[in-house]
Amino acid sequence: MAEIVAAMSAELELVTEVLSDAIHEHLHELDDDLRAMTGRSVRANLGLILTMLREGNAPASAVAPEEARAYVREYVRRGIGLDVLQRAYRTAQAALSRLVLDRLRAKTDDPDHLVELVGFFNDFLFAWVEELERQLLDVYLREREQWVRSAAAVRAAEVRALLDGSRADLPAASRRLGYELEREHLAYVIWSADDEADGGDRHALFGEMERLATAAAEALGAHGALTVPLGRHLACWAGLQPGADTARLAALGGSAQLRIALGTPGAGVEGFCRSHREAMLARRVARLGRGRGASTPFADVSLDALATHDVEEAQRFVARELGPLAGDDDAARRMSATLRVFLEEGSSYVRAGRRLAVHANTIAYRVHRAEELLGHPVAQRQLELRVALRLARLVRDPRPAS
């Protein structure tokens, strides 16, 4: 057992990933937006388990790590039930037990010895999870009591009901939100490029998000603005005046870590919901592309959102169409970037060279080399090629949508 503990300690990140994947595969209530926090909680818990086993500590002496407590508080803020948290821990417990069993089988073929080891580990893990659940239940209930009393919780519940299509009394909903729903809206979401912030830092961060949301509404000359924390981001709506110039928001930016994604204008509660869905899709594309700008309008990335709905399939499409040009090395990136600009400039070596600040002959050489790597002229399958080149910037080694 000591050997297995040492080996798993050395592979902490890999085991964390396996357990986190198991949780998100089995619990449909958890979205990708929560995955980074799941990973931090799993890593902290797993590190504690291995340390206690190594030092021979009793499971009853476990103290829930701060990462696990922050994870519980996030469940409350997202309106996720306590039963889901318990299922997350049971799922990770079962996955960890399977990993340890596989390693024990590789260590001994003595059935009596194996039964003794498995019994020891499962007894320890069951008691450890039981102790942590007892502590985290207190955290959940205290956080929930504070949350349900807050105005933010009331607005969040009202907005979730609207987005789910379960709120019919719109005048009453407008009064509770302090925001008129029967008008034209523009939805936008604000989030932080730094997903590590929590606790006091989180409070300050949401204050910055609120200030950016207000600045956005002022830039639009909005009738009013609604802001609601939903998970790790701030969901916002601005009531538009006739002729409002939404393009002004494209240049709006906050601090170095804040990002904003925009939907397109829509009228009434249907427009309220659709514009928000578009803003969330734009956010997903922005995060997939690792934040190339402070703001991301849905109108600019609607094709990217559609084509990356299934990221793995998008990766396979890029690999099929681009072959060696889909690589992550500098040469492949330079070649694919040149080819993308060349096609965007109407297959003009001169215009592409001007845009990339290189000689037209250099563009011609790179295009010729790209055709050799593709195995066909760029004039063939040009639509597929242009889409693949566009997607390549998003799906090369994508990070999870934390």
PDB file of C-alpha atoms in Angstrom, residues 181-400:
ATOM      1  CA  LEU A 181     -38.718  42.572 -20.049  1.00  0.00           C
ATOM      2  CA  GLU A 182     -41.097  43.719 -22.807  1.00  0.00           C
ATOM      3  CA  ARG A 183     -38.565  45.726 -24.829  1.00  0.00           C
ATOM      4  CA  GLU A 184     -35.428  45.220 -26.924  1.00  0.00           C
ATOM      5  CA  HIS A 185     -32.431  43.767 -25.104  1.00  0.00           C
ATOM      6  CA  LEU A 186     -28.764  43.162 -25.650  1.00  0.00           C
ATOM      7  CA  ALA A 187     -27.291  40.416 -23.480  1.00  0.00           C
ATOM      8  CA  TYR A 188     -23.638  40.221 -22.566  1.00  0.00           C
ATOM      9  CA  VAL A 189     -21.604  38.148 -20.135  1.00  0.00           C
ATOM     10  CA  ILE A 190     -18.491  39.170 -18.242  1.00  0.00           C
ATOM     11  CA  TRP A 191     -15.972  36.765 -16.779  1.00  0.00           C
ATOM     12  CA  SER A 192     -12.402  36.614 -15.614  1.00  0.00           C
ATOM     13  CA  ALA A 193      -9.521  35.112 -17.537  1.00  0.00           C
ATOM     14  CA  ASP A 194      -8.216  34.068 -14.107  1.00  0.00           C
ATOM     15  CA  ASP A 195     -10.500  31.274 -12.884  1.00  0.00           C
ATOM     16  CA  GLU A 196      -8.518  30.838  -9.669  1.00  0.00           C
ATOM     17  CA  ALA A 197     -10.118  33.784  -7.819  1.00  0.00           C
ATOM     18  CA  ASP A 198     -12.361  32.867  -4.907  1.00  0.00           C
ATOM     19  CA  GLY A 199     -13.337  34.026  -1.451  1.00  0.00           C
ATOM     20  CA  GLY A 200     -12.450  37.670  -0.868  1.00  0.00           C
ATOM     21  CA  ASP A 201     -10.784  37.898  -4.255  1.00  0.00           C
ATOM     22  CA  ARG A 202     -13.991  36.633  -5.862  1.00  0.00           C
ATOM     23  CA  HIS A 203     -16.029  39.354  -4.139  1.00  0.00           C
ATOM     24  CA  ALA A 204     -13.679  42.066  -5.390  1.00  0.00           C
ATOM     25  CA  LEU A 205     -13.646  40.530  -8.845  1.00  0.00           C
ATOM     26  CA  PHE A 206     -17.431  40.613  -9.134  1.00  0.00           C
ATOM     27  CA  GLY A 207     -17.274  44.258  -8.097  1.00  0.00           C
ATOM     28  CA  GLU A 208     -15.014  44.900 -11.105  1.00  0.00           C
ATOM     29  CA  MET A 209     -17.410  42.961 -13.318  1.00  0.00           C
ATOM     30  CA  GLU A 210     -20.325  45.099 -12.100  1.00  0.00           C
ATOM     31  CA  ARG A 211     -18.410  48.278 -12.943  1.00  0.00           C
ATOM     32  CA  LEU A 212     -17.676  47.002 -16.440  1.00  0.00           C
ATOM     33  CA  ALA A 213     -21.336  46.021 -16.866  1.00  0.00           C
ATOM     34  CA  THR A 214     -22.399  49.542 -15.901  1.00  0.00           C
ATOM     35  CA  ALA A 215     -19.892  51.072 -18.326  1.00  0.00           C
ATOM     36  CA  ALA A 216     -21.280  48.860 -21.103  1.00  0.00           C
ATOM     37  CA  ALA A 217     -24.856  49.957 -20.376  1.00  0.00           C
ATOM     38  CA  GLU A 218     -23.775  53.609 -20.367  1.00  0.00           C
ATOM     39  CA  ALA A 219     -21.969  53.166 -23.688  1.00  0.00           C
ATOM     40  CA  LEU A 220     -25.241  51.903 -25.151  1.00  0.00           C
ATOM     41  CA  GLY A 221     -27.297  54.704 -23.615  1.00  0.00           C
ATOM     42  CA  ALA A 222     -29.445  51.904 -22.156  1.00  0.00           C
ATOM     43  CA  HIS A 223     -32.818  52.429 -20.475  1.00  0.00           C
ATOM     44  CA  GLY A 224     -31.636  50.155 -17.692  1.00  0.00           C
ATOM     45  CA  ALA A 225     -29.361  47.218 -17.000  1.00  0.00           C
ATOM     46  CA  LEU A 226     -29.824  43.904 -15.220  1.00  0.00           C
ATOM     47  CA  THR A 227     -26.819  42.052 -13.803  1.00  0.00           C
ATOM     48  CA  VAL A 228     -26.963  38.596 -12.209  1.00  0.00           C
ATOM     49  CA  PRO A 229     -24.059  36.392 -11.071  1.00  0.00           C
ATOM     50  CA  LEU A 230     -24.560  32.964 -12.644  1.00  0.00           C
ATOM     51  CA  GLY A 231     -21.759  30.644 -11.607  1.00  0.00           C
ATOM     52  CA  ARG A 232     -18.338  32.097 -12.393  1.00  0.00           C
ATOM     53  CA  HIS A 233     -19.607  34.813 -14.718  1.00  0.00           C
ATOM     54  CA  LEU A 234     -21.843  37.878 -14.571  1.00  0.00           C
ATOM     55  CA  ALA A 235     -24.868  37.703 -16.875  1.00  0.00           C
ATOM     56  CA  CYS A 236     -26.008  41.147 -18.055  1.00  0.00           C
ATOM     57  CA  TRP A 237     -28.832  42.634 -20.088  1.00  0.00           C
ATOM     58  CA  ALA A 238     -29.205  46.227 -21.302  1.00  0.00           C
ATOM     59  CA  GLY A 239     -32.512  47.730 -22.431  1.00  0.00           C
ATOM     60  CA  LEU A 240     -31.786  49.312 -25.798  1.00  0.00           C
ATOM     61  CA  GLN A 241     -33.065  52.601 -27.095  1.00  0.00           C
ATOM     62  CA  PRO A 242     -34.084  52.794 -30.779  1.00  0.00           C
ATOM     63  CA  GLY A 243     -31.030  53.140 -32.997  1.00  0.00           C
ATOM     64  CA  ALA A 244     -28.537  52.155 -30.272  1.00  0.00           C
ATOM     65  CA  ASP A 245     -25.063  51.502 -31.683  1.00  0.00           C
ATOM     66  CA  THR A 246     -24.123  48.085 -30.296  1.00  0.00           C
ATOM     67  CA  ALA A 247     -20.801  48.189 -32.186  1.00  0.00           C
ATOM     68  CA  ARG A 248     -19.515  50.578 -29.498  1.00  0.00           C
ATOM     69  CA  LEU A 249     -19.247  47.643 -27.099  1.00  0.00           C
ATOM     70  CA  ALA A 250     -16.727  45.842 -29.312  1.00  0.00           C
ATOM     71  CA  ALA A 251     -14.008  48.242 -28.140  1.00  0.00           C
ATOM     72  CA  LEU A 252     -15.052  48.103 -24.499  1.00  0.00           C
ATOM     73  CA  GLY A 253     -12.611  46.440 -22.136  1.00  0.00           C
ATOM     74  CA  GLY A 254     -12.149  46.141 -18.418  1.00  0.00           C
ATOM     75  CA  SER A 255      -9.089  45.231 -16.403  1.00  0.00           C
ATOM     76  CA  ALA A 256      -6.382  42.997 -17.820  1.00  0.00           C
ATOM     77  CA  GLN A 257      -8.240  39.895 -16.628  1.00  0.00           C
ATOM     78  CA  LEU A 258     -11.858  40.697 -17.549  1.00  0.00           C
ATOM     79  CA  ARG A 259     -13.502  39.573 -20.772  1.00  0.00           C
ATOM     80  CA  ILE A 260     -16.897  40.403 -22.282  1.00  0.00           C
ATOM     81  CA  ALA A 261     -18.947  38.409 -24.805  1.00  0.00           C
ATOM     82  CA  LEU A 262     -21.965  39.886 -26.563  1.00  0.00           C
ATOM     83  CA  GLY A 263     -25.162  38.507 -28.035  1.00  0.00           C
ATOM     84  CA  THR A 264     -27.204  40.259 -30.704  1.00  0.00           C
ATOM     85  CA  PRO A 265     -30.225  42.475 -29.920  1.00  0.00           C
ATOM     86  CA  GLY A 266     -33.596  40.805 -29.450  1.00  0.00           C
ATOM     87  CA  ALA A 267     -37.090  41.920 -28.433  1.00  0.00           C
ATOM     88  CA  GLY A 268     -39.222  40.703 -25.544  1.00  0.00           C
ATOM     89  CA  VAL A 269     -38.552  37.676 -23.361  1.00  0.00           C
ATOM     90  CA  GLU A 270     -37.679  35.588 -26.434  1.00  0.00           C
ATOM     91  CA  GLY A 271     -34.987  38.106 -27.374  1.00  0.00           C
ATOM     92  CA  PHE A 272     -33.885  38.252 -23.727  1.00  0.00           C
ATOM     93  CA  CYS A 273     -33.237  34.502 -23.754  1.00  0.00           C
ATOM     94  CA  ARG A 274     -31.825  34.227 -27.284  1.00  0.00           C
ATOM     95  CA  SER A 275     -29.380  37.099 -26.852  1.00  0.00           C
ATOM     96  CA  HIS A 276     -28.104  35.480 -23.632  1.00  0.00           C
ATOM     97  CA  ARG A 277     -27.625  32.110 -25.355  1.00  0.00           C
ATOM     98  CA  GLU A 278     -25.645  33.863 -28.082  1.00  0.00           C
ATOM     99  CA  ALA A 279     -23.484  35.662 -25.518  1.00  0.00           C
ATOM    100  CA  MET A 280     -22.741  32.344 -23.796  1.00  0.00           C
ATOM    101  CA  LEU A 281     -21.807  30.750 -27.126  1.00  0.00           C
ATOM    102  CA  ALA A 282     -19.494  33.689 -27.865  1.00  0.00           C
ATOM    103  CA  ARG A 283     -17.949  33.225 -24.423  1.00  0.00           C
ATOM    104  CA  ARG A 284     -17.346  29.536 -25.130  1.00  0.00           C
ATOM    105  CA  VAL A 285     -15.566  30.365 -28.382  1.00  0.00           C
ATOM    106  CA  ALA A 286     -13.515  33.094 -26.678  1.00  0.00           C
ATOM    107  CA  ARG A 287     -12.420  30.694 -23.939  1.00  0.00           C
ATOM    108  CA  LEU A 288     -11.661  27.955 -26.451  1.00  0.00           C
ATOM    109  CA  GLY A 289      -9.480  30.418 -28.328  1.00  0.00           C
ATOM    110  CA  ARG A 290      -7.678  31.354 -25.105  1.00  0.00           C
ATOM    111  CA  GLY A 291      -8.847  34.971 -24.971  1.00  0.00           C
ATOM    112  CA  ARG A 292      -7.546  36.726 -28.075  1.00  0.00           C
ATOM    113  CA  GLY A 293      -9.373  39.948 -27.209  1.00  0.00           C
ATOM    114  CA  ALA A 294     -11.185  41.759 -24.423  1.00  0.00           C
ATOM    115  CA  SER A 295     -14.557  41.509 -26.191  1.00  0.00           C
ATOM    116  CA  THR A 296     -16.148  38.849 -28.410  1.00  0.00           C
ATOM    117  CA  PRO A 297     -19.362  39.689 -30.300  1.00  0.00           C
ATOM    118  CA  PHE A 298     -21.448  36.665 -31.272  1.00  0.00           C
ATOM    119  CA  ALA A 299     -21.878  38.127 -34.752  1.00  0.00           C
ATOM    120  CA  ASP A 300     -18.119  37.712 -35.296  1.00  0.00           C
ATOM    121  CA  VAL A 301     -17.907  34.107 -34.079  1.00  0.00           C
ATOM    122  CA  SER A 302     -21.288  32.568 -34.948  1.00  0.00           C
ATOM    123  CA  LEU A 303     -19.643  30.238 -37.501  1.00  0.00           C
ATOM    124  CA  ASP A 304     -16.986  29.239 -34.946  1.00  0.00           C
ATOM    125  CA  ALA A 305     -19.701  28.539 -32.365  1.00  0.00           C
ATOM    126  CA  LEU A 306     -21.603  26.319 -34.790  1.00  0.00           C
ATOM    127  CA  ALA A 307     -18.535  24.466 -36.049  1.00  0.00           C
ATOM    128  CA  THR A 308     -17.074  23.824 -32.564  1.00  0.00           C
ATOM    129  CA  HIS A 309     -20.277  22.552 -30.966  1.00  0.00           C
ATOM    130  CA  ASP A 310     -18.470  19.203 -30.864  1.00  0.00           C
ATOM    131  CA  VAL A 311     -14.838  20.149 -30.233  1.00  0.00           C
ATOM    132  CA  GLU A 312     -13.481  16.635 -30.778  1.00  0.00           C
ATOM    133  CA  GLU A 313     -15.228  16.343 -34.146  1.00  0.00           C
ATOM    134  CA  ALA A 314     -13.899  19.807 -35.077  1.00  0.00           C
ATOM    135  CA  GLN A 315     -10.385  18.621 -34.238  1.00  0.00           C
ATOM    136  CA  ARG A 316     -10.815  15.567 -36.439  1.00  0.00           C
ATOM    137  CA  PHE A 317     -12.133  17.740 -39.297  1.00  0.00           C
ATOM    138  CA  VAL A 318      -9.125  20.071 -39.020  1.00  0.00           C
ATOM    139  CA  ALA A 319      -6.728  17.116 -38.942  1.00  0.00           C
ATOM    140  CA  ARG A 320      -8.348  15.521 -42.022  1.00  0.00           C
ATOM    141  CA  GLU A 321      -8.391  18.711 -44.077  1.00  0.00           C
ATOM    142  CA  LEU A 322      -5.019  20.171 -43.094  1.00  0.00           C
ATOM    143  CA  GLY A 323      -2.871  17.111 -42.492  1.00  0.00           C
ATOM    144  CA  PRO A 324       0.627  18.287 -41.431  1.00  0.00           C
ATOM    145  CA  LEU A 325      -0.576  21.907 -41.421  1.00  0.00           C
ATOM    146  CA  ALA A 326      -2.707  21.090 -38.384  1.00  0.00           C
ATOM    147  CA  GLY A 327       0.451  20.623 -36.300  1.00  0.00           C
ATOM    148  CA  ASP A 328       1.220  22.757 -33.249  1.00  0.00           C
ATOM    149  CA  ASP A 329       4.809  23.608 -34.184  1.00  0.00           C
ATOM    150  CA  ASP A 330       5.853  27.098 -35.306  1.00  0.00           C
ATOM    151  CA  ALA A 331       6.332  26.097 -38.949  1.00  0.00           C
ATOM    152  CA  ALA A 332       2.823  24.600 -39.240  1.00  0.00           C
ATOM    153  CA  ARG A 333       1.280  27.615 -37.519  1.00  0.00           C
ATOM    154  CA  ARG A 334       3.119  30.050 -39.807  1.00  0.00           C
ATOM    155  CA  MET A 335       2.207  28.086 -42.926  1.00  0.00           C
ATOM    156  CA  SER A 336      -1.482  27.763 -42.017  1.00  0.00           C
ATOM    157  CA  ALA A 337      -1.684  31.448 -41.027  1.00  0.00           C
ATOM    158  CA  THR A 338      -0.184  32.457 -44.370  1.00  0.00           C
ATOM    159  CA  LEU A 339      -2.585  30.209 -46.260  1.00  0.00           C
ATOM    160  CA  ARG A 340      -5.566  31.591 -44.340  1.00  0.00           C
ATOM    161  CA  VAL A 341      -4.630  35.201 -45.160  1.00  0.00           C
ATOM    162  CA  PHE A 342      -3.871  34.281 -48.786  1.00  0.00           C
ATOM    163  CA  LEU A 343      -7.375  32.846 -49.241  1.00  0.00           C
ATOM    164  CA  GLU A 344      -9.002  35.732 -47.368  1.00  0.00           C
ATOM    165  CA  GLU A 345      -7.236  38.132 -49.752  1.00  0.00           C
ATOM    166  CA  GLY A 346      -8.710  36.439 -52.844  1.00  0.00           C
ATOM    167  CA  SER A 347      -5.607  34.310 -53.538  1.00  0.00           C
ATOM    168  CA  SER A 348      -3.516  37.431 -54.124  1.00  0.00           C
ATOM    169  CA  TYR A 349       0.178  37.063 -53.289  1.00  0.00           C
ATOM    170  CA  VAL A 350       0.624  40.837 -53.267  1.00  0.00           C
ATOM    171  CA  ARG A 351      -2.274  41.654 -50.923  1.00  0.00           C
ATOM    172  CA  ALA A 352      -1.406  38.755 -48.611  1.00  0.00           C
ATOM    173  CA  GLY A 353       2.224  39.899 -48.514  1.00  0.00           C
ATOM    174  CA  ARG A 354       1.155  43.455 -47.731  1.00  0.00           C
ATOM    175  CA  ARG A 355      -1.068  42.255 -44.895  1.00  0.00           C
ATOM    176  CA  LEU A 356       1.615  40.002 -43.414  1.00  0.00           C
ATOM    177  CA  ALA A 357       4.426  42.504 -44.080  1.00  0.00           C
ATOM    178  CA  VAL A 358       6.482  40.041 -46.161  1.00  0.00           C
ATOM    179  CA  HIS A 359       7.415  39.909 -49.856  1.00  0.00           C
ATOM    180  CA  ALA A 360       4.937  38.434 -52.320  1.00  0.00           C
ATOM    181  CA  ASN A 361       7.566  35.848 -53.309  1.00  0.00           C
ATOM    182  CA  THR A 362       7.647  34.638 -49.707  1.00  0.00           C
ATOM    183  CA  ILE A 363       3.883  34.170 -49.794  1.00  0.00           C
ATOM    184  CA  ALA A 364       4.170  32.260 -53.087  1.00  0.00           C
ATOM    185  CA  TYR A 365       6.816  29.939 -51.604  1.00  0.00           C
ATOM    186  CA  ARG A 366       4.746  29.258 -48.496  1.00  0.00           C
ATOM    187  CA  VAL A 367       1.582  28.587 -50.497  1.00  0.00           C
ATOM    188  CA  HIS A 368       3.464  26.194 -52.785  1.00  0.00           C
ATOM    189  CA  ARG A 369       4.925  24.404 -49.764  1.00  0.00           C
ATOM    190  CA  ALA A 370       1.468  24.245 -48.168  1.00  0.00           C
ATOM    191  CA  GLU A 371       0.053  22.637 -51.305  1.00  0.00           C
ATOM    192  CA  GLU A 372       2.778  19.991 -51.147  1.00  0.00           C
ATOM    193  CA  LEU A 373       1.844  19.225 -47.526  1.00  0.00           C
ATOM    194  CA  LEU A 374      -1.885  19.209 -48.300  1.00  0.00           C
ATOM    195  CA  GLY A 375      -1.405  16.977 -51.306  1.00  0.00           C
ATOM    196  CA  HIS A 376      -3.633  19.091 -53.564  1.00  0.00           C
ATOM    197  CA  PRO A 377      -3.892  22.688 -54.909  1.00  0.00           C
ATOM    198  CA  VAL A 378      -5.519  25.205 -52.575  1.00  0.00           C
ATOM    199  CA  ALA A 379      -8.175  25.807 -55.246  1.00  0.00           C
ATOM    200  CA  GLN A 380      -9.555  22.330 -54.499  1.00  0.00           C
ATOM    201  CA  ARG A 381     -11.918  21.882 -51.504  1.00  0.00           C
ATOM    202  CA  GLN A 382     -11.467  25.579 -50.827  1.00  0.00           C
ATOM    203  CA  LEU A 383     -14.576  25.933 -48.641  1.00  0.00           C
ATOM    204  CA  GLU A 384     -13.496  23.030 -46.420  1.00  0.00           C
ATOM    205  CA  LEU A 385      -9.951  24.370 -46.386  1.00  0.00           C
ATOM    206  CA  ARG A 386     -10.995  27.868 -45.315  1.00  0.00           C
ATOM    207  CA  VAL A 387     -13.215  26.522 -42.525  1.00  0.00           C
ATOM    208  CA  ALA A 388     -10.456  24.171 -41.317  1.00  0.00           C
ATOM    209  CA  LEU A 389      -7.903  26.991 -41.264  1.00  0.00           C
ATOM    210  CA  ARG A 390     -10.306  29.147 -39.282  1.00  0.00           C
ATOM    211  CA  LEU A 391     -11.032  26.388 -36.780  1.00  0.00           C
ATOM    212  CA  ALA A 392      -7.370  25.441 -36.406  1.00  0.00           C
ATOM    213  CA  ARG A 393      -6.779  28.550 -34.294  1.00  0.00           C
ATOM    214  CA  LEU A 394      -9.454  27.384 -31.859  1.00  0.00           C
ATOM    215  CA  VAL A 395      -8.993  23.638 -31.586  1.00  0.00           C
ATOM    216  CA  ARG A 396      -5.220  23.263 -31.565  1.00  0.00           C
ATOM    217  CA  ASP A 397      -4.480  21.947 -28.094  1.00  0.00           C
ATOM    218  CA  PRO A 398      -7.664  23.513 -26.680  1.00  0.00           C
ATOM    219  CA  ARG A 399      -7.858  24.103 -22.958  1.00  0.00           C
ATOM    220  CA  PRO A 400     -10.962  22.917 -21.118  1.00  0.00           C
TER     221      PRO A 400
END
